[in-house]
């Protein structure tokens, strides 16, 4: 004969817990833990900073039980590295040259939006009293730029057009802050940089533009997601995409209020921010064939210059697009 106790009924269990007198509907239920959405951004990520400052995404995603956390990075490549290792889920905009570097390192990334071209929002600059007047004169000179940034691709294209190769210059891989310091103290001959840092050094130091991205680099800004997150939460991507579009529309329609809002957040005066914003399109659109074709051209240019460790096939990366 078994000595096991008979199974307790649900009512006996409730009685033991002192809950039998309560109607079942009134028993407490545990709310599902909210899912975290970790977003990485840079100082130049205007639209994402706008959403962050207004709690826009928190409100838009509350109904989907998603909580947002924000993580600032110095430049685009560390941002995408964090995306690849699972430290964040979404990246704000990065320059068009950044994804090929991350993909060459094996990152599993999904493209989910672009900002349309802003070719004049990045440039090669020299000091106002510099004797240099052309890109060809950069031969043998030390040039500062952020490795893997749009500035890196712009430099490659400008050198090629001037009949030079990457080996003709001495590269100084520096973040925007360190690049500005090296530029100011004269330890580099030129600096390749993007807005708002470009507008700041032009207005504050009188830096001269040797060449901008016109006819060299379209300078689209790309938004990316960790592929596992994009596959699991396309609904979250759709919500973020909608809010980015709205933010871009507001900034272009309200240049002065936008600059007055943004200036204190990034430590620049409103006039400098407005000058920078005039050069950025801030038009958020789905990732299209033309933008991906340019991604491939960028990747091929880096491979040819031997700054990418291996050939990259952009077509192998997934693309999220909003429903029609």
mmCIF file of C-alpha atoms in Angstrom:
data_model
loop_
_atom_site.group_PDB
_atom_site.id
_atom_site.type_symbol
_atom_site.label_atom_id
_atom_site.label_comp_id
_atom_site.label_asym_id
_atom_site.label_seq_id
_atom_site.Cartn_x
_atom_site.Cartn_y
_atom_site.Cartn_z
ATOM 1 C CA UNK A 1 0.000 0.000 0.000
ATOM 2 C CA UNK A 2 1.237 3.448 -0.859
ATOM 3 C CA UNK A 3 1.980 5.805 2.022
ATOM 4 C CA UNK A 4 1.988 8.877 -0.248
ATOM 5 C CA UNK A 5 -0.463 11.636 0.741
ATOM 6 C CA UNK A 6 -3.337 12.160 -1.708
ATOM 7 C CA UNK A 7 -2.876 15.167 -3.994
ATOM 8 C CA UNK A 8 -4.213 18.367 -2.444
ATOM 9 C CA UNK A 9 -7.099 19.998 -4.262
ATOM 10 C CA UNK A 10 -6.875 23.603 -5.474
ATOM 11 C CA UNK A 11 -9.364 24.609 -2.713
ATOM 12 C CA UNK A 12 -7.280 22.896 -0.006
ATOM 13 C CA UNK A 13 -4.191 24.729 -1.243
ATOM 14 C CA UNK A 14 -6.061 28.028 -1.177
ATOM 15 C CA UNK A 15 -7.375 27.262 2.330
ATOM 16 C CA UNK A 16 -3.854 26.545 3.495
ATOM 17 C CA UNK A 17 -2.842 29.959 2.166
ATOM 18 C CA UNK A 18 -5.848 31.630 3.783
ATOM 19 C CA UNK A 19 -7.246 32.600 0.371
ATOM 20 C CA UNK A 20 -10.237 30.251 0.045
ATOM 21 C CA UNK A 21 -12.715 32.949 0.956
ATOM 22 C CA UNK A 22 -11.560 35.175 -1.929
ATOM 23 C CA UNK A 23 -13.195 34.887 -5.342
ATOM 24 C CA UNK A 24 -10.695 33.573 -7.865
ATOM 25 C CA UNK A 25 -10.941 36.758 -9.972
ATOM 26 C CA UNK A 26 -9.590 38.837 -7.086
ATOM 27 C CA UNK A 27 -6.401 36.786 -6.613
ATOM 28 C CA UNK A 28 -3.288 38.870 -7.352
ATOM 29 C CA UNK A 29 -1.595 38.297 -10.723
ATOM 30 C CA UNK A 30 2.038 38.994 -11.395
ATOM 31 C CA UNK A 31 2.560 41.624 -14.124
ATOM 32 C CA UNK A 32 4.965 40.593 -16.860
ATOM 33 C CA UNK A 33 8.411 42.122 -16.424
ATOM 34 C CA UNK A 34 8.867 44.929 -18.964
ATOM 35 C CA UNK A 35 11.364 44.198 -21.722
ATOM 36 C CA UNK A 36 14.354 46.520 -21.846
ATOM 37 C CA UNK A 37 15.143 48.373 -25.078
ATOM 38 C CA UNK A 38 18.773 49.526 -24.873
ATOM 39 C CA UNK A 39 19.593 52.290 -27.357
ATOM 40 C CA UNK A 40 23.111 53.512 -28.142
ATOM 41 C CA UNK A 41 23.755 56.996 -29.522
ATOM 42 C CA UNK A 42 26.456 59.634 -30.134
ATOM 43 C CA UNK A 43 26.541 63.402 -29.706
ATOM 44 C CA UNK A 44 25.730 63.710 -33.415
ATOM 45 C CA UNK A 45 22.611 61.505 -33.065
ATOM 46 C CA UNK A 46 20.237 64.468 -33.161
ATOM 47 C CA UNK A 47 16.960 62.639 -33.731
ATOM 48 C CA UNK A 48 17.634 60.032 -31.069
ATOM 49 C CA UNK A 49 18.680 62.703 -28.565
ATOM 50 C CA UNK A 50 15.447 64.536 -29.380
ATOM 51 C CA UNK A 51 13.403 61.422 -28.573
ATOM 52 C CA UNK A 52 15.433 60.879 -25.390
ATOM 53 C CA UNK A 53 14.923 64.455 -24.178
ATOM 54 C CA UNK A 54 11.146 64.344 -24.745
ATOM 55 C CA UNK A 55 10.489 60.835 -23.336
ATOM 56 C CA UNK A 56 8.828 60.187 -26.682
ATOM 57 C CA UNK A 57 9.840 56.545 -27.023
ATOM 58 C CA UNK A 58 8.983 55.765 -23.408
ATOM 59 C CA UNK A 59 5.445 56.937 -24.076
ATOM 60 C CA UNK A 60 5.174 55.238 -27.477
ATOM 61 C CA UNK A 61 6.384 51.880 -26.136
ATOM 62 C CA UNK A 62 4.618 51.803 -22.769
ATOM 63 C CA UNK A 63 1.633 49.943 -24.258
ATOM 64 C CA UNK A 64 4.040 47.253 -25.516
ATOM 65 C CA UNK A 65 5.507 46.864 -21.988
ATOM 66 C CA UNK A 66 8.932 48.048 -23.157
ATOM 67 C CA UNK A 67 11.259 50.197 -21.043
ATOM 68 C CA UNK A 68 13.976 52.295 -22.716
ATOM 69 C CA UNK A 69 17.535 52.792 -21.481
ATOM 70 C CA UNK A 70 20.080 55.115 -23.127
ATOM 71 C CA UNK A 71 23.811 54.593 -23.643
ATOM 72 C CA UNK A 72 26.180 57.231 -25.069
ATOM 73 C CA UNK A 73 29.234 56.331 -27.194
ATOM 74 C CA UNK A 74 32.123 58.476 -28.443
ATOM 75 C CA UNK A 75 31.852 57.300 -32.060
ATOM 76 C CA UNK A 76 30.079 54.926 -34.396
ATOM 77 C CA UNK A 77 32.377 51.885 -34.394
ATOM 78 C CA UNK A 78 32.278 51.247 -30.614
ATOM 79 C CA UNK A 79 28.520 51.751 -30.854
ATOM 80 C CA UNK A 80 28.126 48.954 -33.415
ATOM 81 C CA UNK A 81 30.578 46.741 -31.534
ATOM 82 C CA UNK A 82 28.316 47.071 -28.489
ATOM 83 C CA UNK A 83 25.355 46.196 -30.699
ATOM 84 C CA UNK A 84 27.098 43.060 -31.931
ATOM 85 C CA UNK A 85 28.065 41.735 -28.488
ATOM 86 C CA UNK A 86 24.547 42.215 -27.139
ATOM 87 C CA UNK A 87 25.282 45.205 -24.884
ATOM 88 C CA UNK A 88 22.604 47.269 -26.686
ATOM 89 C CA UNK A 89 19.662 46.447 -28.978
ATOM 90 C CA UNK A 90 19.421 49.441 -31.326
ATOM 91 C CA UNK A 91 21.881 52.011 -32.574
ATOM 92 C CA UNK A 92 21.022 55.570 -33.387
ATOM 93 C CA UNK A 93 22.374 56.851 -36.678
ATOM 94 C CA UNK A 94 25.939 56.090 -37.658
ATOM 95 C CA UNK A 95 27.781 57.382 -40.712
ATOM 96 C CA UNK A 96 27.570 55.297 -43.854
ATOM 97 C CA UNK A 97 31.175 54.086 -43.542
ATOM 98 C CA UNK A 98 30.674 52.480 -40.128
ATOM 99 C CA UNK A 99 28.553 49.359 -40.882
ATOM 100 C CA UNK A 100 31.100 47.763 -43.273
ATOM 101 C CA UNK A 101 33.721 47.780 -40.483
ATOM 102 C CA UNK A 102 31.320 46.110 -38.061
ATOM 103 C CA UNK A 103 30.220 43.560 -40.676
ATOM 104 C CA UNK A 104 33.847 42.735 -41.523
ATOM 105 C CA UNK A 105 34.324 41.879 -37.845
ATOM 106 C CA UNK A 106 31.431 39.420 -38.076
ATOM 107 C CA UNK A 107 28.688 41.538 -36.528
ATOM 108 C CA UNK A 108 25.093 40.316 -36.935
ATOM 109 C CA UNK A 109 23.329 43.581 -37.752
ATOM 110 C CA UNK A 110 20.010 44.511 -39.346
ATOM 111 C CA UNK A 111 19.570 47.780 -41.234
ATOM 112 C CA UNK A 112 16.277 49.439 -40.268
ATOM 113 C CA UNK A 113 16.331 53.091 -41.471
ATOM 114 C CA UNK A 114 18.395 55.761 -43.203
ATOM 115 C CA UNK A 115 18.614 59.527 -43.211
ATOM 116 C CA UNK A 116 18.771 60.704 -46.814
ATOM 117 C CA UNK A 117 22.082 62.192 -48.133
ATOM 118 C CA UNK A 118 23.777 65.161 -46.414
ATOM 119 C CA UNK A 119 27.047 65.455 -48.369
ATOM 120 C CA UNK A 120 28.064 68.886 -47.028
ATOM 121 C CA UNK A 121 27.691 67.787 -43.386
ATOM 122 C CA UNK A 122 31.243 66.416 -43.338
ATOM 123 C CA UNK A 123 34.489 67.885 -44.655
ATOM 124 C CA UNK A 124 38.274 67.933 -44.596
ATOM 125 C CA UNK A 125 39.352 71.109 -42.802
ATOM 126 C CA UNK A 126 42.638 72.937 -42.205
ATOM 127 C CA UNK A 127 43.450 75.816 -39.854
ATOM 128 C CA UNK A 128 42.596 79.294 -41.090
ATOM 129 C CA UNK A 129 46.291 80.193 -41.471
ATOM 130 C CA UNK A 130 47.280 76.865 -43.063
ATOM 131 C CA UNK A 131 49.250 77.076 -46.332
ATOM 132 C CA UNK A 132 47.359 74.002 -47.618
ATOM 133 C CA UNK A 133 44.783 74.821 -50.288
ATOM 134 C CA UNK A 134 44.137 71.430 -51.944
ATOM 135 C CA UNK A 135 43.782 67.765 -51.052
ATOM 136 C CA UNK A 136 46.836 66.960 -53.218
ATOM 137 C CA UNK A 137 48.958 68.934 -50.736
ATOM 138 C CA UNK A 138 48.074 66.456 -47.970
ATOM 139 C CA UNK A 139 50.766 64.114 -49.321
ATOM 140 C CA UNK A 140 53.141 63.261 -46.476
ATOM 141 C CA UNK A 141 50.967 65.099 -43.942
ATOM 142 C CA UNK A 142 49.346 63.812 -40.745
ATOM 143 C CA UNK A 143 45.549 63.774 -41.017
ATOM 144 C CA UNK A 144 43.179 63.181 -38.077
ATOM 145 C CA UNK A 145 39.862 61.325 -38.383
ATOM 146 C CA UNK A 146 37.783 58.699 -36.586
ATOM 147 C CA UNK A 147 38.520 55.229 -37.919
ATOM 148 C CA UNK A 148 35.464 53.708 -39.572
ATOM 149 C CA UNK A 149 33.507 56.959 -39.576
ATOM 150 C CA UNK A 150 32.038 58.624 -42.661
ATOM 151 C CA UNK A 151 35.058 60.915 -42.474
ATOM 152 C CA UNK A 152 37.283 57.908 -43.179
ATOM 153 C CA UNK A 153 35.481 57.146 -46.458
ATOM 154 C CA UNK A 154 35.399 60.824 -47.448
ATOM 155 C CA UNK A 155 39.188 60.955 -46.985
ATOM 156 C CA UNK A 156 39.709 57.862 -49.159
ATOM 157 C CA UNK A 157 37.538 59.302 -51.943
ATOM 158 C CA UNK A 158 39.143 62.754 -51.772
ATOM 159 C CA UNK A 159 42.662 61.281 -51.877
ATOM 160 C CA UNK A 160 41.745 59.102 -54.852
ATOM 161 C CA UNK A 161 40.313 62.056 -56.750
ATOM 162 C CA UNK A 162 43.527 64.005 -56.063
ATOM 163 C CA UNK A 163 45.663 61.154 -57.423
ATOM 164 C CA UNK A 164 46.834 59.983 -53.981
ATOM 165 C CA UNK A 165 46.371 56.784 -51.993
ATOM 166 C CA UNK A 166 45.852 56.213 -48.271
ATOM 167 C CA UNK A 167 49.555 55.338 -47.977
ATOM 168 C CA UNK A 168 50.443 58.877 -49.084
ATOM 169 C CA UNK A 169 49.246 60.374 -45.782
ATOM 170 C CA UNK A 170 49.996 59.645 -42.133
ATOM 171 C CA UNK A 171 46.688 58.678 -40.473
ATOM 172 C CA UNK A 172 45.885 59.756 -36.905
ATOM 173 C CA UNK A 173 42.893 57.727 -35.701
ATOM 174 C CA UNK A 174 41.240 60.074 -33.194
ATOM 175 C CA UNK A 175 37.802 60.570 -31.689
ATOM 176 C CA UNK A 176 36.147 63.942 -32.424
ATOM 177 C CA UNK A 177 37.241 65.386 -29.075
ATOM 178 C CA UNK A 178 40.852 64.238 -29.477
ATOM 179 C CA UNK A 179 40.825 65.231 -33.158
ATOM 180 C CA UNK A 180 39.778 68.763 -32.269
ATOM 181 C CA UNK A 181 42.573 69.034 -29.687
ATOM 182 C CA UNK A 182 45.191 67.758 -32.157
ATOM 183 C CA UNK A 183 43.865 70.128 -34.815
ATOM 184 C CA UNK A 184 43.979 73.147 -32.503
ATOM 185 C CA UNK A 185 47.490 72.468 -31.207
ATOM 186 C CA UNK A 186 48.883 71.921 -34.712
ATOM 187 C CA UNK A 187 49.940 68.292 -34.284
ATOM 188 C CA UNK A 188 47.934 67.360 -37.408
ATOM 189 C CA UNK A 189 47.790 69.229 -40.718
ATOM 190 C CA UNK A 190 44.128 68.481 -41.408
ATOM 191 C CA UNK A 191 41.068 67.045 -39.722
ATOM 192 C CA UNK A 192 38.215 65.126 -41.355
ATOM 193 C CA UNK A 193 35.030 65.584 -39.348
ATOM 194 C CA UNK A 194 31.260 65.790 -39.445
ATOM 195 C CA UNK A 195 28.577 68.019 -37.979
ATOM 196 C CA UNK A 196 28.052 69.358 -35.361
ATOM 197 C CA UNK A 197 31.833 69.187 -34.741
ATOM 198 C CA UNK A 198 32.426 70.622 -38.219
ATOM 199 C CA UNK A 199 30.207 73.655 -37.632
ATOM 200 C CA UNK A 200 31.829 74.188 -34.223
ATOM 201 C CA UNK A 201 35.415 74.265 -35.529
ATOM 202 C CA UNK A 202 34.396 76.505 -38.445
ATOM 203 C CA UNK A 203 32.627 79.045 -36.235
ATOM 204 C CA UNK A 204 34.944 78.927 -33.217
ATOM 205 C CA UNK A 205 38.339 78.561 -34.932
ATOM 206 C CA UNK A 206 37.724 79.781 -38.473
ATOM 207 C CA UNK A 207 38.702 76.401 -39.935
ATOM 208 C CA UNK A 208 38.809 76.328 -43.755
ATOM 209 C CA UNK A 209 37.154 73.578 -45.787
ATOM 210 C CA UNK A 210 39.502 71.891 -48.277
ATOM 211 C CA UNK A 211 36.692 69.698 -49.610
ATOM 212 C CA UNK A 212 33.294 68.448 -48.407
ATOM 213 C CA UNK A 213 31.357 65.364 -49.480
ATOM 214 C CA UNK A 214 29.811 66.889 -52.608
ATOM 215 C CA UNK A 215 30.287 64.410 -55.485
ATOM 216 C CA UNK A 216 32.483 62.289 -53.211
ATOM 217 C CA UNK A 217 30.332 60.818 -50.467
ATOM 218 C CA UNK A 218 26.536 61.006 -50.102
ATOM 219 C CA UNK A 219 26.848 60.757 -46.314
ATOM 220 C CA UNK A 220 23.665 58.909 -45.497
ATOM 221 C CA UNK A 221 23.195 58.102 -41.841
ATOM 222 C CA UNK A 222 22.187 54.482 -41.097
ATOM 223 C CA UNK A 223 20.169 53.103 -38.180
ATOM 224 C CA UNK A 224 20.884 49.501 -37.186
ATOM 225 C CA UNK A 225 19.564 46.851 -34.824
ATOM 226 C CA UNK A 226 21.023 43.687 -33.363
ATOM 227 C CA UNK A 227 19.605 41.025 -35.677
ATOM 228 C CA UNK A 228 18.209 38.791 -32.875
ATOM 229 C CA UNK A 229 16.300 41.782 -31.477
ATOM 230 C CA UNK A 230 15.035 42.846 -34.927
ATOM 231 C CA UNK A 231 13.734 39.339 -35.545
ATOM 232 C CA UNK A 232 12.057 39.143 -32.148
ATOM 233 C CA UNK A 233 10.555 42.647 -31.937
ATOM 234 C CA UNK A 234 9.712 44.095 -35.379
ATOM 235 C CA UNK A 235 6.816 45.908 -33.639
ATOM 236 C CA UNK A 236 9.341 47.880 -31.553
ATOM 237 C CA UNK A 237 11.346 48.767 -34.670
ATOM 238 C CA UNK A 238 8.148 50.051 -36.291
ATOM 239 C CA UNK A 239 7.419 52.299 -33.305
ATOM 240 C CA UNK A 240 10.988 53.671 -33.193
ATOM 241 C CA UNK A 241 10.947 54.276 -36.956
ATOM 242 C CA UNK A 242 7.706 56.297 -36.757
ATOM 243 C CA UNK A 243 9.039 58.450 -33.934
ATOM 244 C CA UNK A 244 12.337 59.107 -35.749
ATOM 245 C CA UNK A 245 10.405 60.327 -38.792
ATOM 246 C CA UNK A 246 8.353 62.694 -36.639
ATOM 247 C CA UNK A 247 11.473 64.008 -34.895
ATOM 248 C CA UNK A 248 13.192 64.673 -38.227
ATOM 249 C CA UNK A 249 10.162 66.535 -39.567
ATOM 250 C CA UNK A 250 9.968 68.715 -36.441
ATOM 251 C CA UNK A 251 13.669 69.665 -36.484
ATOM 252 C CA UNK A 252 13.605 70.701 -40.159
ATOM 253 C CA UNK A 253 10.348 72.653 -39.738
ATOM 254 C CA UNK A 254 11.514 74.422 -36.549
ATOM 255 C CA UNK A 255 15.231 75.238 -37.055
ATOM 256 C CA UNK A 256 15.566 77.942 -34.387
ATOM 257 C CA UNK A 257 13.612 76.209 -31.572
ATOM 258 C CA UNK A 258 15.400 72.965 -32.473
ATOM 259 C CA UNK A 259 18.827 74.604 -32.175
ATOM 260 C CA UNK A 260 17.880 76.309 -28.892
ATOM 261 C CA UNK A 261 16.753 72.950 -27.497
ATOM 262 C CA UNK A 262 19.768 71.001 -28.752
ATOM 263 C CA UNK A 263 22.582 73.441 -27.977
ATOM 264 C CA UNK A 264 22.718 73.024 -24.176
ATOM 265 C CA UNK A 265 22.434 69.239 -24.486
ATOM 266 C CA UNK A 266 25.590 68.947 -26.607
ATOM 267 C CA UNK A 267 27.486 71.947 -25.226
ATOM 268 C CA UNK A 268 27.222 74.190 -28.295
ATOM 269 C CA UNK A 269 25.624 77.578 -28.891
ATOM 270 C CA UNK A 270 22.334 77.648 -30.797
ATOM 271 C CA UNK A 271 23.785 79.429 -33.843
ATOM 272 C CA UNK A 272 26.389 76.678 -34.324
ATOM 273 C CA UNK A 273 23.779 73.956 -33.961
ATOM 274 C CA UNK A 274 21.481 75.688 -36.447
ATOM 275 C CA UNK A 275 24.336 75.946 -38.969
ATOM 276 C CA UNK A 276 25.031 72.232 -38.554
ATOM 277 C CA UNK A 277 21.373 71.243 -38.813
ATOM 278 C CA UNK A 278 20.952 73.154 -42.072
ATOM 279 C CA UNK A 279 23.403 70.706 -43.693
ATOM 280 C CA UNK A 280 21.748 67.549 -42.367
ATOM 281 C CA UNK A 281 18.687 66.177 -44.175
ATOM 282 C CA UNK A 282 17.103 64.535 -41.081
ATOM 283 C CA UNK A 283 14.715 62.830 -43.522
ATOM 284 C CA UNK A 284 14.174 59.292 -42.236
ATOM 285 C CA UNK A 285 13.263 56.735 -44.898
ATOM 286 C CA UNK A 286 13.301 52.965 -45.394
ATOM 287 C CA UNK A 287 16.612 51.425 -46.406
ATOM 288 C CA UNK A 288 16.551 51.211 -50.219
ATOM 289 C CA UNK A 289 18.587 49.543 -52.962
ATOM 290 C CA UNK A 290 20.533 52.716 -53.764
ATOM 291 C CA UNK A 291 21.716 53.188 -50.184
ATOM 292 C CA UNK A 292 22.773 49.530 -49.930
ATOM 293 C CA UNK A 293 24.645 49.786 -53.248
ATOM 294 C CA UNK A 294 26.626 52.696 -51.843
ATOM 295 C CA UNK A 295 27.300 50.639 -48.702
ATOM 296 C CA UNK A 296 28.886 48.031 -50.963
ATOM 297 C CA UNK A 297 30.980 50.683 -52.734
ATOM 298 C CA UNK A 298 32.200 51.936 -49.354
ATOM 299 C CA UNK A 299 33.065 48.403 -48.225
ATOM 300 C CA UNK A 300 34.939 47.740 -51.481
ATOM 301 C CA UNK A 301 36.895 50.995 -51.145
ATOM 302 C CA UNK A 302 37.990 50.042 -47.626
ATOM 303 C CA UNK A 303 38.961 46.547 -48.785
ATOM 304 C CA UNK A 304 41.010 47.956 -51.643
ATOM 305 C CA UNK A 305 42.733 50.377 -49.266
ATOM 306 C CA UNK A 306 43.528 47.397 -46.994
ATOM 307 C CA UNK A 307 41.789 48.966 -44.022
ATOM 308 C CA UNK A 308 39.122 46.225 -43.909
ATOM 309 C CA UNK A 309 40.372 42.782 -42.888
ATOM 310 C CA UNK A 310 38.195 40.950 -45.420
ATOM 311 C CA UNK A 311 35.712 41.490 -48.235
ATOM 312 C CA UNK A 312 32.174 42.274 -47.067
ATOM 313 C CA UNK A 313 28.924 41.387 -48.831
ATOM 314 C CA UNK A 314 26.306 43.944 -47.773
ATOM 315 C CA UNK A 315 23.556 41.852 -49.410
ATOM 316 C CA UNK A 316 24.021 39.219 -46.684
ATOM 317 C CA UNK A 317 22.792 41.611 -43.973
ATOM 318 C CA UNK A 318 19.067 41.588 -43.203
ATOM 319 C CA UNK A 319 16.978 44.720 -43.820
ATOM 320 C CA UNK A 320 13.833 45.630 -41.877
ATOM 321 C CA UNK A 321 11.326 47.779 -43.752
ATOM 322 C CA UNK A 322 8.095 49.328 -42.482
ATOM 323 C CA UNK A 323 4.823 47.819 -43.649
ATOM 324 C CA UNK A 324 3.437 49.522 -46.751
#
